[in-house]
XYZ file of C-alpha atoms in Angstrom:
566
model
C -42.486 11.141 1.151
C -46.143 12.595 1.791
C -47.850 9.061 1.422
C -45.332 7.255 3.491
C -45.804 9.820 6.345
C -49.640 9.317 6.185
C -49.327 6.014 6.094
C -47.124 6.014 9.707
C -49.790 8.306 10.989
C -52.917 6.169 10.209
C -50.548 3.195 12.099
C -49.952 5.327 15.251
C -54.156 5.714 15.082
C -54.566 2.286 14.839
C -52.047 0.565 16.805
C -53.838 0.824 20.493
C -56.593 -1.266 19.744
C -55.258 -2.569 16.317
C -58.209 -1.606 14.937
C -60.988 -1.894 17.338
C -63.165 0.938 17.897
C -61.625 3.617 20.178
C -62.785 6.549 22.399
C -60.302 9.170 22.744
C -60.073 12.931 22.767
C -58.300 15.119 20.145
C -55.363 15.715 22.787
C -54.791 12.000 23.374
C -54.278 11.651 19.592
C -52.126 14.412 19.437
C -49.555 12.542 21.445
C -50.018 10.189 20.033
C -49.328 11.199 16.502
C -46.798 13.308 17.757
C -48.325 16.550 16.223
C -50.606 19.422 17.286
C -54.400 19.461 18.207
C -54.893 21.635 15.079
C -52.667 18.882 12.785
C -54.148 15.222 14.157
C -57.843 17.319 13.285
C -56.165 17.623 9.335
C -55.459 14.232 9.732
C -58.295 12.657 11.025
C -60.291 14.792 8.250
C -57.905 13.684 5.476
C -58.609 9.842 6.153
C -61.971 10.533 6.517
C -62.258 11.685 3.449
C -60.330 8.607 1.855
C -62.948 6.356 3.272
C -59.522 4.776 5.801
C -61.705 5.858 8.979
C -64.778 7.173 10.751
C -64.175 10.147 13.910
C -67.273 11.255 15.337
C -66.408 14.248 17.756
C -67.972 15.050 20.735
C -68.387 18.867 21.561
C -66.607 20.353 24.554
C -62.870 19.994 25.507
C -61.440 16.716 26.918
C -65.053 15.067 25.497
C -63.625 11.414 24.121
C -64.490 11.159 20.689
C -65.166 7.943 18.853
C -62.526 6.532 16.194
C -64.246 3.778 13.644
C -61.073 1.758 11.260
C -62.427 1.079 8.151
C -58.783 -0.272 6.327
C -56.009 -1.930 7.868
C -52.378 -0.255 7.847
C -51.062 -3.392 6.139
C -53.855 -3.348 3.511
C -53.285 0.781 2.809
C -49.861 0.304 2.341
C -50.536 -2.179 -0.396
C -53.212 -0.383 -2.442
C -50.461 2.902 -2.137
C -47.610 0.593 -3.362
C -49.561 -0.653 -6.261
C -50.754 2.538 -7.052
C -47.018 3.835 -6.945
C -46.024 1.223 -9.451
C -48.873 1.422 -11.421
C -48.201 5.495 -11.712
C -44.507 4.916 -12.578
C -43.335 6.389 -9.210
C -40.506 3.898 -8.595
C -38.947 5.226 -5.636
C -41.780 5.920 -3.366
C -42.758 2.373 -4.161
C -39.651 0.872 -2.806
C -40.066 3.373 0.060
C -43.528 2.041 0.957
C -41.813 -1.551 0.395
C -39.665 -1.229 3.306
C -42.231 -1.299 5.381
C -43.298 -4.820 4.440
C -40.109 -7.124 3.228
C -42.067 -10.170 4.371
C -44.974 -9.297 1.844
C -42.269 -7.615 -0.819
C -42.004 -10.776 -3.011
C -46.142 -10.877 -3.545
C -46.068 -6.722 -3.629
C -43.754 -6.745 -5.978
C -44.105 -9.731 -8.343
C -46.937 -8.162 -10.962
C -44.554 -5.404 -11.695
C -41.079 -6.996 -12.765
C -40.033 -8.858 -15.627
C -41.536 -6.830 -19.191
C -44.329 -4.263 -19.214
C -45.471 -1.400 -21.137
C -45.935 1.204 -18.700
C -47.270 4.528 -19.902
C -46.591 3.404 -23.900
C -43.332 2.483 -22.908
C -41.601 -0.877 -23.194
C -39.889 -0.971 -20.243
C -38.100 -3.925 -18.491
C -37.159 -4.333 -14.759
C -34.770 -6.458 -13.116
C -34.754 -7.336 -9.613
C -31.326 -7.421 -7.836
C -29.894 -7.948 -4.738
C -27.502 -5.439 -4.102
C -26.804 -1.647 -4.623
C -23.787 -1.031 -7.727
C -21.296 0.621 -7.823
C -20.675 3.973 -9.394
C -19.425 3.787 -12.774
C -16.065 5.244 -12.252
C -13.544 5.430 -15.059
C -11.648 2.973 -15.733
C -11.395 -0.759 -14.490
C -14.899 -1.839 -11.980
C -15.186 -5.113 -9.741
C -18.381 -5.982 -10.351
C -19.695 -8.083 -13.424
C -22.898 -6.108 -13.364
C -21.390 -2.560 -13.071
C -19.261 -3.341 -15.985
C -22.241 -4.801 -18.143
C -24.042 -1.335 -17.392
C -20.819 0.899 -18.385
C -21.201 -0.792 -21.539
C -24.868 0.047 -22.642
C -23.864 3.721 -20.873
C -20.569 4.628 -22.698
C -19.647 4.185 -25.877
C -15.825 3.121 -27.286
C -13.659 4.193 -30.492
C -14.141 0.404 -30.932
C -16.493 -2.523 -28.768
C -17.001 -6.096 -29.219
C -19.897 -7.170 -31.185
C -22.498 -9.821 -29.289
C -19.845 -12.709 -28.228
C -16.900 -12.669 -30.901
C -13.714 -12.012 -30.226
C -12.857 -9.512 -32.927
C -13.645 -5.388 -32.014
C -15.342 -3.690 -34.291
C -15.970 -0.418 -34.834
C -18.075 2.168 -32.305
C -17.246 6.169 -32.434
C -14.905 4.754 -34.612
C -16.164 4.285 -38.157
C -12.863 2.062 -39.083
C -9.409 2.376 -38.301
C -6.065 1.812 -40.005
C -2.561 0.684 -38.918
C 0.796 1.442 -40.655
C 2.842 -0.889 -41.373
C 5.250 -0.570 -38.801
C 2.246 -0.712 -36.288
C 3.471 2.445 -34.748
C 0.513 4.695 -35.911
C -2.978 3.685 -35.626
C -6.021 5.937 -37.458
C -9.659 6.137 -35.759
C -11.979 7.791 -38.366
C -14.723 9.074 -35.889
C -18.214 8.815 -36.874
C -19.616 11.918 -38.195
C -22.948 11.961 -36.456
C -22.146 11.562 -32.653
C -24.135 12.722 -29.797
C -23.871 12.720 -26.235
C -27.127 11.625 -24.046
C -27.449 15.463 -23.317
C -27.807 15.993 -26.739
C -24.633 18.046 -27.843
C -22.839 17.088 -30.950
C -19.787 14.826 -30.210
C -16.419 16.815 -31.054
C -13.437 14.618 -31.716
C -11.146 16.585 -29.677
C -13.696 15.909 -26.477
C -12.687 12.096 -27.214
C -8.850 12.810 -27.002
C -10.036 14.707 -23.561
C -11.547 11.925 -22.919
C -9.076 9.137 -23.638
C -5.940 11.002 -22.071
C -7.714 11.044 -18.787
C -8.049 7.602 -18.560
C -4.570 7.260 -19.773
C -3.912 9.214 -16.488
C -5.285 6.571 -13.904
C -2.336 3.679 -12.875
C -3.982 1.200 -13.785
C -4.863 1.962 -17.587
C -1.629 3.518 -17.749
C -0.121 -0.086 -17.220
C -2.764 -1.296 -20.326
C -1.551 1.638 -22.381
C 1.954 1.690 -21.380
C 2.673 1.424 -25.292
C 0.962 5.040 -26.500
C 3.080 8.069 -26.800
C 0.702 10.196 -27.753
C -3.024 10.627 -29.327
C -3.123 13.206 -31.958
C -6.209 14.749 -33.496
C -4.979 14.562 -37.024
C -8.471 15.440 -38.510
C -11.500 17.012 -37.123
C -12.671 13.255 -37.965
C -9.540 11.085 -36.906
C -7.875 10.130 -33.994
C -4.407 8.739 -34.585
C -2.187 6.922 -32.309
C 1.172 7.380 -31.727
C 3.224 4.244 -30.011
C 6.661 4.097 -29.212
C 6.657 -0.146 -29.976
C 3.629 -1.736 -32.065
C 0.778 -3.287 -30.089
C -1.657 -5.270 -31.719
C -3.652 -5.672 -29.214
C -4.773 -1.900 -29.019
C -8.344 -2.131 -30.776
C -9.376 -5.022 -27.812
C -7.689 -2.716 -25.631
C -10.031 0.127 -26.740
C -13.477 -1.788 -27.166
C -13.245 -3.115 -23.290
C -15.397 -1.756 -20.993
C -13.030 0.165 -19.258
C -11.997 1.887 -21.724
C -15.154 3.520 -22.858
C -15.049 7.217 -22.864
C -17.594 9.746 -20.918
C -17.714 13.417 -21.325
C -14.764 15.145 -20.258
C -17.014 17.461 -18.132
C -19.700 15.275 -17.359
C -18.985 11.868 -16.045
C -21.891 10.069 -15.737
C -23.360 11.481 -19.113
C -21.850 9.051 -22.174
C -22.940 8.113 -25.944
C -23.918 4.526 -25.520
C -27.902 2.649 -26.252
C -28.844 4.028 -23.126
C -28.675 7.284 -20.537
C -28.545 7.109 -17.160
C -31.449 8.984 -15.911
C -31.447 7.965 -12.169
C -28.614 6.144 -9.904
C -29.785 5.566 -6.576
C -29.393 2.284 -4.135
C -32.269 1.390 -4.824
C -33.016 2.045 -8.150
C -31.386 2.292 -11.420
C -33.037 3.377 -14.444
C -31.820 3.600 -17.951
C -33.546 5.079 -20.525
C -33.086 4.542 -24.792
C -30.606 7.317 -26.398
C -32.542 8.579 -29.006
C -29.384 10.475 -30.853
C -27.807 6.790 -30.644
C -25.129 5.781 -33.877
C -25.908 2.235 -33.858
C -29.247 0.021 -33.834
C -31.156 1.514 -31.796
C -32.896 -0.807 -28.913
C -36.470 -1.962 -28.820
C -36.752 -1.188 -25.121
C -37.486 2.430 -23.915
C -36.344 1.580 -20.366
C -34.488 -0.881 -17.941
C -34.689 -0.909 -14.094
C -32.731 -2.316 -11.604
C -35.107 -2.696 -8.759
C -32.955 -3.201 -5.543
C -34.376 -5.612 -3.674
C -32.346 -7.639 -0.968
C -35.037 -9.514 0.604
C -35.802 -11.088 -3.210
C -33.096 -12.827 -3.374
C -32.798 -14.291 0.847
C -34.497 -17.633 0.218
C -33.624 -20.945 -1.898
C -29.805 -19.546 -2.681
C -27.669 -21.582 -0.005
C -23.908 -20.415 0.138
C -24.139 -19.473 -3.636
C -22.679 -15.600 -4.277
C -25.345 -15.439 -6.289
C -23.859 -15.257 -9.706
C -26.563 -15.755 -11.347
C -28.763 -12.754 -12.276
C -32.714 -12.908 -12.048
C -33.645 -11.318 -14.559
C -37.224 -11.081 -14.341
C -40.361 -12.231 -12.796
C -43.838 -12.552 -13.692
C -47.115 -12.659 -12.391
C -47.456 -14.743 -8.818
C -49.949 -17.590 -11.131
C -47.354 -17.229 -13.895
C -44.199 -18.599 -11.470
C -44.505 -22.201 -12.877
C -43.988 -21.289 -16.428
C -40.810 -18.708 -15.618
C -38.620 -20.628 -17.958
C -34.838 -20.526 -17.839
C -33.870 -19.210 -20.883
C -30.310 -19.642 -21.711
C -27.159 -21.225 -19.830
C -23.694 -21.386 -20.509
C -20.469 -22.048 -18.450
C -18.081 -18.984 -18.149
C -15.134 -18.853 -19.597
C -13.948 -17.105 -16.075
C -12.747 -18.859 -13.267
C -11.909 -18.905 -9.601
C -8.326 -19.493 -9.138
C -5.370 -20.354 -6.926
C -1.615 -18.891 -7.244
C 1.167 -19.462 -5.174
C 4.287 -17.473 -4.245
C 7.222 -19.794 -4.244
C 9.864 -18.825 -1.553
C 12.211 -19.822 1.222
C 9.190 -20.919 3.023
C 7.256 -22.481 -0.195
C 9.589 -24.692 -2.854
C 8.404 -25.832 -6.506
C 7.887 -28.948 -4.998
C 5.680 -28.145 -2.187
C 3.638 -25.795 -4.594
C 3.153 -28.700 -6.912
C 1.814 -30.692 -3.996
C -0.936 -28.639 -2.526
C -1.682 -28.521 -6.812
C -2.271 -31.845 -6.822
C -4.333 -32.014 -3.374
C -6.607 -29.902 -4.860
C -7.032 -31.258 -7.881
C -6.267 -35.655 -6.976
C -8.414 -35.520 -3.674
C -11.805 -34.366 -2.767
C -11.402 -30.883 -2.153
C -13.519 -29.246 -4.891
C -16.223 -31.144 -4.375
C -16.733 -30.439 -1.194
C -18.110 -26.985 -2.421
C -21.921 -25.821 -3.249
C -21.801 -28.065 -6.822
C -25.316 -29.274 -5.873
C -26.548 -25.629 -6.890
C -25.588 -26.019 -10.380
C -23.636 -22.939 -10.298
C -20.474 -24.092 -10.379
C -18.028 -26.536 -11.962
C -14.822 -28.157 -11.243
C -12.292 -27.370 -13.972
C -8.656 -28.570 -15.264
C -8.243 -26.271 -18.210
C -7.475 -22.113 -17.343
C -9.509 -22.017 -21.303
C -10.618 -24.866 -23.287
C -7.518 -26.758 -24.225
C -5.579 -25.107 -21.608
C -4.981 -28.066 -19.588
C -3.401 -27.942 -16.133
C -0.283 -29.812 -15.366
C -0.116 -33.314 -14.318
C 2.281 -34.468 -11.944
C 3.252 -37.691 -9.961
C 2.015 -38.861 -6.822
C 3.750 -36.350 -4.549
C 2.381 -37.609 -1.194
C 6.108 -37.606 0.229
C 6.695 -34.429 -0.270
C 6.746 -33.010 3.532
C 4.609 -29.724 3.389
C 5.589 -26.174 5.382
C 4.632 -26.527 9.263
C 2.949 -22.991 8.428
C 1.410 -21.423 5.506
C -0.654 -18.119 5.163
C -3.647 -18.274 2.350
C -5.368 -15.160 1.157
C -8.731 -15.057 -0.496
C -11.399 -12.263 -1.849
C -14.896 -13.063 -3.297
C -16.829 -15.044 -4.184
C -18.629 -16.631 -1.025
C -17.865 -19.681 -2.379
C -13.951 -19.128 -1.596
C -15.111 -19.258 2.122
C -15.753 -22.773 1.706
C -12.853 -23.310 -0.066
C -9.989 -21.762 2.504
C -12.247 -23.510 5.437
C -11.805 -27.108 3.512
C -8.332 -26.091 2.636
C -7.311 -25.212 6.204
C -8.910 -28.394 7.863
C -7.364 -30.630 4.951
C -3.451 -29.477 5.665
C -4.107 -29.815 9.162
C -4.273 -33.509 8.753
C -0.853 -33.245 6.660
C 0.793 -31.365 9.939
C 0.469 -27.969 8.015
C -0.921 -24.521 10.286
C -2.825 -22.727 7.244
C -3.592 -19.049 8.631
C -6.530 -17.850 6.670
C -6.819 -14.391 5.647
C -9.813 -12.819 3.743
C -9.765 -9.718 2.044
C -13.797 -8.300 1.910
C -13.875 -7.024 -1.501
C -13.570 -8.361 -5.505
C -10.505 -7.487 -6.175
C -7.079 -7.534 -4.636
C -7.045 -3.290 -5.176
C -6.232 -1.621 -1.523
C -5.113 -4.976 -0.137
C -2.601 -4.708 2.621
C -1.222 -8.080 3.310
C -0.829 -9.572 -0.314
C 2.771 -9.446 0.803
C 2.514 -11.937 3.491
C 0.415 -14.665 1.855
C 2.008 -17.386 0.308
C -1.703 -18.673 -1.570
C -4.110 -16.307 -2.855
C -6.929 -16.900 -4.002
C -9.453 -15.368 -6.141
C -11.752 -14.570 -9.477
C -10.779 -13.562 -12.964
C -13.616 -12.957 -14.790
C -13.354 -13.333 -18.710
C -15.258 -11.487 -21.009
C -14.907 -10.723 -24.683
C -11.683 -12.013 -26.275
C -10.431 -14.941 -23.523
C -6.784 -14.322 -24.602
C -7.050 -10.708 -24.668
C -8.558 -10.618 -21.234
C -5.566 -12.906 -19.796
C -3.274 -10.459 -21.015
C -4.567 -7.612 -19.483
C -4.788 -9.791 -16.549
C -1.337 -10.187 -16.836
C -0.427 -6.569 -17.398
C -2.713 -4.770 -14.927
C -3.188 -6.844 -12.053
C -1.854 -6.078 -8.326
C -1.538 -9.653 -7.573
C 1.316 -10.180 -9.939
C 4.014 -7.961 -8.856
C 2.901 -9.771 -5.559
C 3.372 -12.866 -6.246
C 6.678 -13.006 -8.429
C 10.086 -11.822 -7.718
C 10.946 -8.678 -9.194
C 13.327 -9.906 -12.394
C 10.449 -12.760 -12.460
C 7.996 -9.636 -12.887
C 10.411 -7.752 -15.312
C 10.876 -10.924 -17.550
C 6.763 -11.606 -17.553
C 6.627 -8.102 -19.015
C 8.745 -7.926 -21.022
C 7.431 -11.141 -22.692
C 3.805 -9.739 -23.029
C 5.637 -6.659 -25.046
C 7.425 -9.197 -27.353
C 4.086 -11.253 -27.728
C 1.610 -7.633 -28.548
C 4.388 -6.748 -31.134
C 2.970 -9.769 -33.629
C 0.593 -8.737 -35.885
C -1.005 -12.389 -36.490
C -3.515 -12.867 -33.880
C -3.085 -16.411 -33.894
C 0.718 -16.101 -32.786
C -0.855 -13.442 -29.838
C -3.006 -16.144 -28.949
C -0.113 -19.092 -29.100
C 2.466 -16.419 -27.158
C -0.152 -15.530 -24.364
C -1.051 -19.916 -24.232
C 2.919 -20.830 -23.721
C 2.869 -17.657 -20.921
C 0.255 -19.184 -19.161
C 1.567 -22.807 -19.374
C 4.541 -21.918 -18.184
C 3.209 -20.276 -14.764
C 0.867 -23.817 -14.336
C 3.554 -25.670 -15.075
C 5.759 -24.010 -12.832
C 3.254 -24.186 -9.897
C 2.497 -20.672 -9.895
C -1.253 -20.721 -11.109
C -4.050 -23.299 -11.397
C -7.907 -22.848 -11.769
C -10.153 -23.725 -9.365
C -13.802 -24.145 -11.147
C -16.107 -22.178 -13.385
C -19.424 -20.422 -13.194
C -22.362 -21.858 -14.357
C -24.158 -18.680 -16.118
C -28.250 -18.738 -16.438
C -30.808 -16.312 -16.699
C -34.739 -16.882 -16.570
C -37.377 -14.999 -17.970
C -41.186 -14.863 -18.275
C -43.330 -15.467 -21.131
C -43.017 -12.119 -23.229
C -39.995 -10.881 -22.740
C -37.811 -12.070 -25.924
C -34.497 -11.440 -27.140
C -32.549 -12.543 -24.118
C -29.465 -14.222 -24.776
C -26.628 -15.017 -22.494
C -23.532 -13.091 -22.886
C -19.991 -13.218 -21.827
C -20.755 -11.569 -18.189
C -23.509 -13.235 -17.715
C -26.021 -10.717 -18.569
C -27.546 -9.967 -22.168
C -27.435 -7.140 -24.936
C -30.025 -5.083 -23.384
C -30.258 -3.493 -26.851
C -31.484 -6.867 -28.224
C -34.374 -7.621 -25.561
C -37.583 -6.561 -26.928
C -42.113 -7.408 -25.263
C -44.832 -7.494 -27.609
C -47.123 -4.768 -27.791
C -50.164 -4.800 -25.547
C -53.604 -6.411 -27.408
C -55.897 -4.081 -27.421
């Protein structure tokens, strides 16, 4: 970056006598700047000319000439920063920002939250951490699988927060009546964000390679085949009904790229750049649905943003925007909700771990003051009994007699908030004569984790979004931790339930099926939730339309900022 590298120069200049006047000769600077005679004279002319500094040369070779500051390096680097973000040139912004995280929150405060820049309504987000790529398939992170969602379009998606799918590339569908063939009409006016026309037989490409990964091939185990019946209709072919295919289809991980072009989809928005530090999506203009009332969204990634005021918190809720430094007071919170999703804790009953036992360390968690030993003063989390509302947990009798295991391994991935949790955990069955070895896998997930096998408690996150019951079941069904944690004809008979269960065509006898499932493993001592997440998202005055979805985040398609008075 040309700027940036001026900008170091001018500092090596200055930094001697921090901005006194100086007396030095052209070969002096040189070394200084690290650069020839002929290139610190280009320089020194350059920033003359920008009014930065005064050189008055001296004629003859070795004379010392004299070197007058006019602007402080700190001070240039500002006026080039807001002059970056005032030109729309994101990246060498954040660049320049780099130089200053100390000063980044006052640099950088006039330019989030909602602005027209250049006639365009354009929104930008501060947050604190680089995503992921959007591979196919099944993604860790809440935020990465918001995004895939406004990126990629579906043959069906879930509308705003219900429960139901709807149709997407899909105009409608219908299902025989032996559930064994189901018939996507696809939209006749599709178009990819590079602008070619949308060919059905690209979304069979599309949909048999994600039928190909593991994972999706455990959520579709039920498809034989999909069949381009009609240059207009996808049918599918399933060797036992599932009536649980259309949620299966409008999930997020399910939404379908071009077969040749990953990162290019159909969805609201297009990805137009994908860097670590910034993320910019721009409105689809060829899009099939509403079309949004923003032209752009940026993810501005910004660590040093989010390093004061957050305590132990994992920082699960997203800051959406910020105003003006004199507008702070009035950044108003504008919707809340508690998540469905949950931290949880299963355990693997064994020669080492009986019902009994399992039930006890239960009802330690739950009876004493465990939970509430964690961050609840942040308002970000809450202390549940219920996996979903009416869900309750077991209760049992005062087991206090029940001798626990001399030794018992736990293992835990994200959230932060789980570190608290194992610590209080480990200190608490120390008192009951109980060695807890504590093992913590560094990711969201249990994917690519080694020692599952060894751990008799794991703990960890399920996130729910659309469709609760839905989302158990493919918790269920696709998970790593399962297989894990029950004994193999345990494992066979939990599958083979969730086939008998998707075979019912009444979605309330899905929902009562996947209920009696989950009682079952709470009852048993296999599962119990820990707390929930206390969603929120703030906003400043003029940006509208924000409201709190099932992740957390909102329909970007529904956020909108006023027009500019002239």
């Amino acid at each position: 970056m040309r700027q940036l590298n001026r900008l170091n120069q001018y500092h090596r200049l200055w930094l001697p006598s921090e901005g006194a006047p100086q007396r030095a000769t052209i070969t002096e600077l040189a070394s200084r700047c690290f650069c020839s005679e002929r290139h610190v004279r280009t320089l020194l002319r350059q920033a003359q000319d920008a009014g930065w500094l005064s050189w008055h040369a001296q004629s003859g070779r070795g004379k010392r000439g004299e070197l007058i500051f006019h602007v402080t390096p700190d001070s240039l680097r500002n006026a080039m920063m807001e002059e970056a973000l005032k030109s729309g040139q994101q990246h060498n912004a954040l660049e320049l920002a780099q130089l200053a995280p100390g000063e980044l929150r006052t640099l950088l405060h006039p330019f989030l939250g909602g602005h027209w820049q250049n006639d365009t309504p354009t929104l930008r987000i501060p947050y604190y951490r680089s995503l992921d790529p959007l591979e196919p398939g099944f993604l860790p992170g809440r935020a990465e699988q918001h995004l895939a969602g406004h990126v990629f379009s579906g043959l069906t998606r879930f509308k705003g927060n219900s429960n139901e799918p709807t149709g997407d590339l899909a105009h409608h569908w219908e299902v025989s009546p032996d559930g064994l063939r189901w018939h996507f009409y696809i939209r006749s006016t599709l178009h990819w964000h590079n602008g070619d026309k949308i060919e059905t037989v690209q979304l069979q490409q599309a949909l048999m390679a994600l039928l190909a990964l593991p994972a999706l091939r455990k959520l579709f185990q039920s498809v034989l085949r999909i069949d381009v019946t009609h240059p207009q209709c996808l049918t599918f072919i399933l060797h036992q009904p599932d009536y649980w295919l259309a949620h299966r289809l409008a999930t997020y991980c399910s939404r379908l790229a071009h077969p040749d072009q990953p990162m290019t989809g159909s969805g609201p928005f297009r990805l137009s750049a994908f860097d670590p530090d910034l993320v910019r999506l721009e409105s689809h203009e060829q899009y099939h649905l509403s079309h949004p009332l923003l032209k752009a969204i940026e993810y501005w990634i910004t660590p040093t943003l989010f390093d004061y005021g957050l305590g132990t918190s994992c920082r699960h809720p997203v800051q959406i925007a910020i105003g003006e430094p004199d507008e702070l007071e009035s950044l108003r919170q504008v919707s809340n909700s508690i998540s469905l999703g949950f931290c949880y804790l299963t355990l693997k009953q064994s020669v080492r771990l009986s019902e009994m036992q399992a039930q006890r360390l239960i009802n330690i968690i739950h009876l004493s003051a465990l939970l509430h030993t964690l961050p609840l003063n942040e308002g970000l989390i809450t202390p549940t009994e219920e996996l979903l509302p009416g869900w309750k947990i077991p209760q049992w009798p005062d087991l206090t007699e029940v001798a626990l295991p001399d030794k018992l391994t736990l293992i835990y991935h994200l959230p932060v908030e789980l570190h608290t949790m194992a610590d209080q955990l480990k200190q608490y069955l120390a008192k009951q004569d109980c060695d807890l070895t504590v093992i913590f896998h560094d990711a969201k997930t249990w994917d690519g984790c080694q020692r599952l096998a060894d751990a008799d408690i794991m703990m960890g996150d399920r996130l729910i979004g659309e469709a609760p019951e839905y989302t158990l079941e493919q918790w269920l069904r696709c998970d790593t931790l399962w297989p894990h944690l029950l004994s193999a004809s345990q494992y066979a008979h939990l599958q083979a339930t969730l086939d008998a269960v998707q075979t019912q065509a009444d979605e309330l006898v899905r929902h009562a099926g996947l209920k009696a499932i989950f009682t079952r493993l709470m009852e048993n001592a296999v599962l119990t939730p820990l707390f929930n997440y206390q969603y929120q998202i703030s906003a400043p005055p003029g940006v509208n339309g924000i409201r709190l979805n099932t992740r957390g985040w909102f329909d970007f398609t529904e956020a909108w900022i006023p027009a500019p008075k002239s």
